[in-house]
Amino acid sequence: MMTTESASLESLRVLYQSDDYIVVDKHWDIRIDSKMWYEKHTVQAQLRDRFPQLADPSTYYGFRFCHQLDFSTSGALCVALNKAAAGRAYRCFKDRTVTKAYLALLRGWVEEEKQTLEFAIGKNSSEGKTHMMCIEGTEGCENPKPCQTELTVLEFGLYDGDPATKVLLQPLTGRTHQLRVHCRAIGHPIVGDFTYSSGADDSPYRMMLHAHLLHIPLEPQPLLVSAGDPFLSAVDPKWLPQRSLRTLKATVDALMERRVEEERKLKEEERERVRREQERKKGRREQRTEEESEEQRRQCQAWLSEWAGD
């Protein structure tokens, strides 16, 4: 049940559970884990409270989190229940075969309905901003790296009387604060993003960024989980949609179809690469066999000549 109430130890919402993984709907404004004694409410603490028998004493926190979500971000968060499962998930994240999609409410009305944001992002070294990231060219921006985010507009509306746009964001890279920095870079910061509004956007009860979709192509069974849509008038009456361009379901379905087709092509390319490599190896073996046969023939001729001479 989506709510505007703060997190509690008992408010853990489980989206998926198997012998190897649990996917939870992380609450907004709660840390995944913490070494600070005063941090009572964390996802790790919620998991220990709900599933004490599943905690692994060989790990510091008791649970292996396969990826990260910001303190202010809600949504799908995958937890591995054993070392082998964690390794399989980590490989997918490392190989960038995981598909993630986020819902967000942005300040203002975004004019370009579909766009790819490609601002390189680096660490902000400016005084008082070292906890932030920044785009290349910003004063104090260190070690910027290429980043890509796909943005699709879903709805136009008002948030607390001000223009706002509901969008679906698909990060194609995984830089810290990537979505928040990219949205700010195009002049449409995320509603309620206190950090990247320099503390000005403090009236909403939360930052409006939610991890809606998580797809991990595990073998033999992929993991696909949706964490719903918390940005509805029924949940937060301050959000009033006025014009819908496309539905969330249709947009996500199209995204997954593209992803499946991309994976199919990648697998075909890999099979073709393996086939060519096998043919090269076979050709080299045949060549060596022919060379060996020719050498044997010469040796045999030489022996016959010597024998005939005797």
XYZ file of C-alpha atoms in Angstrom:
310
model
C 0.000 0.000 0.000
C 1.593 3.264 -1.160
C 1.466 6.037 1.394
C 2.756 9.501 2.251
C 3.589 8.362 5.783
C 7.186 7.972 6.951
C 8.867 4.568 7.080
C 8.721 2.262 10.073
C 10.420 -1.011 10.916
C 7.227 -2.884 10.008
C 6.474 -1.048 6.743
C 8.582 -3.304 4.489
C 6.742 -4.137 1.256
C 7.891 -7.327 -0.502
C 7.392 -7.453 -4.270
C 9.058 -10.794 -5.012
C 10.620 -13.652 -3.064
C 12.402 -16.879 -4.019
C 15.092 -19.084 -2.496
C 17.758 -16.806 -3.981
C 16.305 -13.285 -4.051
C 13.958 -10.866 -2.361
C 12.845 -7.684 -4.122
C 11.386 -5.019 -1.860
C 9.680 -1.712 -2.552
C 12.102 0.580 -0.749
C 10.402 3.405 1.142
C 11.335 6.988 0.379
C 13.728 8.675 2.822
C 15.217 5.506 4.283
C 18.771 4.257 3.914
C 19.544 0.793 2.605
C 22.030 0.204 5.411
C 24.066 2.206 7.894
C 26.917 1.767 10.357
C 25.572 4.636 12.492
C 23.993 3.497 15.757
C 21.301 6.166 15.557
C 20.052 4.972 12.156
C 17.226 2.746 13.419
C 15.162 2.579 10.251
C 17.041 1.039 7.323
C 16.076 -1.575 4.747
C 18.602 -3.884 6.386
C 16.844 -3.454 9.757
C 13.452 -4.039 8.139
C 14.712 -7.269 6.549
C 16.159 -8.485 9.853
C 12.842 -7.764 11.540
C 10.745 -9.546 8.875
C 13.153 -12.350 7.911
C 15.567 -12.967 10.813
C 16.152 -16.546 9.621
C 17.463 -15.318 6.262
C 20.188 -13.018 7.612
C 23.697 -14.211 6.776
C 26.063 -13.772 9.755
C 29.092 -13.888 7.447
C 28.146 -10.475 5.982
C 28.390 -7.154 7.801
C 24.758 -6.169 7.240
C 23.267 -9.648 7.101
C 21.966 -9.203 3.554
C 23.625 -8.726 0.153
C 22.160 -5.757 -1.723
C 22.632 -6.250 -5.467
C 22.491 -2.534 -6.283
C 21.859 0.844 -4.685
C 19.033 3.369 -4.413
C 19.497 6.876 -3.059
C 18.203 7.694 0.408
C 15.392 9.790 -1.131
C 14.468 7.318 -3.897
C 11.784 4.667 -3.495
C 11.076 1.519 -5.465
C 12.366 -1.892 -6.532
C 15.495 -3.017 -4.675
C 16.950 -6.513 -5.159
C 18.522 -8.460 -2.286
C 20.476 -11.698 -2.811
C 20.013 -14.388 -0.162
C 23.269 -16.242 -0.786
C 26.733 -15.643 -2.209
C 26.152 -17.544 -5.455
C 22.933 -15.633 -6.203
C 24.709 -12.352 -5.469
C 27.461 -13.271 -7.930
C 24.971 -14.003 -10.716
C 23.179 -10.694 -10.188
C 26.427 -8.712 -9.892
C 27.588 -10.062 -13.259
C 24.391 -8.819 -14.904
C 24.860 -5.351 -13.423
C 28.544 -5.326 -14.390
C 27.736 -6.382 -17.971
C 24.983 -3.720 -18.153
C 22.328 -6.232 -19.146
C 19.968 -5.106 -16.358
C 17.006 -2.944 -17.364
C 15.854 -0.280 -14.921
C 13.133 2.330 -15.376
C 12.170 5.106 -12.984
C 9.088 7.257 -12.626
C 9.566 10.916 -11.765
C 7.689 14.171 -11.468
C 9.708 17.048 -12.917
C 9.292 20.770 -12.378
C 7.821 22.550 -15.412
C 6.447 21.115 -18.629
C 9.015 19.176 -20.654
C 8.599 20.180 -24.309
C 10.542 17.366 -26.012
C 8.460 14.241 -25.437
C 11.263 11.730 -26.071
C 14.914 12.536 -25.656
C 18.292 11.050 -24.801
C 20.227 12.994 -22.176
C 23.979 12.645 -22.675
C 25.645 14.974 -20.190
C 28.915 13.636 -18.783
C 28.788 13.586 -14.965
C 31.595 14.075 -12.464
C 32.195 14.691 -8.776
C 31.611 18.238 -7.528
C 34.698 19.415 -5.672
C 33.380 22.910 -4.888
C 33.288 23.899 -1.233
C 30.032 22.845 0.388
C 29.037 20.680 -2.603
C 31.310 17.653 -2.278
C 28.265 15.445 -1.592
C 26.902 16.331 -5.043
C 27.605 15.438 -8.655
C 27.730 17.851 -11.602
C 27.802 17.931 -15.394
C 30.987 18.431 -17.393
C 31.909 22.093 -17.709
C 30.582 23.019 -14.290
C 33.120 24.742 -12.049
C 34.745 22.179 -9.778
C 33.560 19.161 -11.814
C 36.154 16.387 -11.478
C 36.581 13.230 -13.563
C 33.387 13.519 -15.659
C 32.332 10.271 -17.313
C 29.916 9.726 -20.229
C 26.322 9.096 -19.112
C 23.079 8.384 -20.952
C 19.457 8.597 -19.852
C 16.360 7.970 -21.965
C 13.446 10.275 -21.059
C 9.824 9.705 -22.116
C 7.008 12.094 -21.188
C 3.863 10.377 -19.849
C 1.668 13.183 -18.473
C 1.472 16.929 -18.014
C -0.129 18.325 -14.894
C 0.209 20.461 -11.802
C 1.928 19.735 -8.530
C 0.602 21.919 -5.734
C -0.538 24.378 -8.405
C 2.766 24.541 -10.306
C 3.449 22.986 -13.750
C 4.914 19.485 -13.554
C 5.567 16.562 -15.903
C 5.423 12.847 -15.171
C 8.191 11.027 -17.038
C 9.720 7.582 -17.363
C 13.524 7.612 -17.080
C 15.734 4.769 -18.239
C 19.380 5.071 -17.168
C 21.668 3.444 -19.742
C 24.673 4.049 -17.487
C 24.957 3.970 -13.710
C 26.610 7.142 -12.427
C 25.797 8.406 -8.900
C 22.761 10.758 -8.892
C 22.610 10.420 -12.685
C 18.857 10.915 -13.103
C 18.733 13.831 -10.691
C 21.659 15.608 -12.345
C 20.422 14.977 -15.894
C 16.938 16.293 -15.140
C 18.364 19.390 -13.509
C 20.675 19.902 -16.521
C 17.709 20.259 -18.906
C 16.048 22.774 -16.578
C 13.487 20.359 -15.130
C 14.688 19.217 -11.686
C 12.837 16.448 -9.888
C 10.041 17.687 -7.643
C 11.185 17.649 -4.028
C 14.892 17.243 -4.806
C 16.212 19.285 -1.884
C 19.885 18.662 -2.745
C 19.822 19.654 -6.412
C 17.579 22.669 -5.846
C 20.115 24.116 -3.385
C 17.583 23.548 -0.620
C 14.808 25.563 -2.279
C 12.419 22.708 -3.158
C 11.518 21.705 0.396
C 7.719 21.803 0.440
C 6.905 18.334 -1.036
C 6.831 15.484 1.472
C 9.404 13.517 -0.585
C 11.568 13.578 -3.691
C 9.429 12.332 -6.574
C 11.728 9.636 -7.972
C 10.665 5.982 -7.903
C 12.352 2.817 -9.239
C 9.350 1.406 -11.103
C 10.838 -1.479 -13.103
C 13.701 -3.915 -12.540
C 14.639 -6.659 -15.007
C 17.692 -8.856 -14.331
C 18.329 -11.430 -17.111
C 19.267 -14.293 -14.811
C 19.556 -17.843 -16.149
C 17.468 -19.908 -16.479
C 14.682 -17.627 -15.179
C 14.936 -13.825 -15.572
C 13.754 -11.636 -12.708
C 11.159 -9.024 -13.695
C 9.496 -6.872 -11.026
C 7.329 -3.753 -11.098
C 6.978 -1.506 -8.062
C 3.827 0.312 -9.152
C 3.229 4.061 -9.490
C 3.195 6.196 -6.310
C 2.620 9.438 -8.220
C -1.155 9.287 -8.346
C -3.734 11.760 -7.099
C -5.176 9.011 -4.911
C -1.838 8.831 -3.070
C -0.871 12.510 -3.222
C -3.780 14.900 -4.003
C -1.278 17.677 -4.762
C -0.511 15.958 -8.076
C -3.217 16.775 -10.634
C -2.632 15.276 -14.102
C -4.159 17.359 -16.896
C -3.081 15.736 -20.171
C -1.873 12.193 -20.824
C 0.393 11.482 -23.788
C 0.903 7.757 -23.279
C 0.157 5.160 -20.619
C 2.815 3.804 -18.287
C 2.015 0.203 -19.254
C 2.338 0.805 -22.995
C 5.605 2.701 -22.499
C 7.126 -0.026 -20.318
C 5.934 -2.768 -22.685
C 7.606 -0.986 -25.615
C 10.795 -0.548 -23.581
C 10.919 -4.248 -22.717
C 10.222 -5.269 -26.321
C 13.193 -3.183 -27.453
C 15.331 -4.694 -24.712
C 14.346 -8.263 -25.645
C 15.177 -7.538 -29.298
C 18.551 -6.053 -28.294
C 19.338 -9.137 -26.194
C 18.321 -11.410 -29.086
C 20.670 -9.583 -31.448
C 23.502 -9.682 -28.913
C 23.048 -13.435 -28.459
C 23.017 -13.927 -32.242
C 26.209 -11.881 -32.565
C 27.829 -13.909 -29.786
C 26.816 -17.203 -31.439
C 28.213 -15.951 -34.752
C 31.449 -14.862 -33.042
C 31.810 -18.303 -31.419
C 31.068 -20.030 -34.754
C 33.728 -17.979 -36.583
C 36.255 -18.638 -33.828
C 35.552 -22.376 -34.014
C 35.981 -22.286 -37.798
C 39.313 -20.454 -37.435
C 40.511 -23.038 -34.912
C 39.352 -25.850 -37.186
C 41.152 -24.255 -40.133
C 44.361 -23.942 -38.132
C 44.109 -27.592 -37.036
C 43.561 -28.740 -40.641
C 46.493 -26.619 -41.803
C 48.741 -28.126 -39.145
C 47.531 -31.606 -40.131
C 48.348 -30.922 -43.798
C 51.783 -29.540 -42.865
C 52.434 -32.563 -40.666
C 51.283 -34.906 -43.469
C 53.608 -33.166 -45.952
C 56.522 -33.419 -43.519
C 55.782 -37.102 -42.971
C 55.674 -37.646 -46.767
C 59.094 -35.982 -47.176
C 60.547 -38.057 -44.356
C 59.119 -41.213 -45.912
C 60.589 -40.327 -49.353
C 63.953 -39.630 -47.766
C 63.879 -42.994 -45.965
C 62.882 -44.833 -49.163
C 65.716 -43.138 -51.057
C 68.208 -44.134 -48.390
C 66.841 -47.698 -48.384
C 67.017 -47.915 -52.177
C 70.602 -46.656 -52.064
C 71.572 -49.354 -49.579
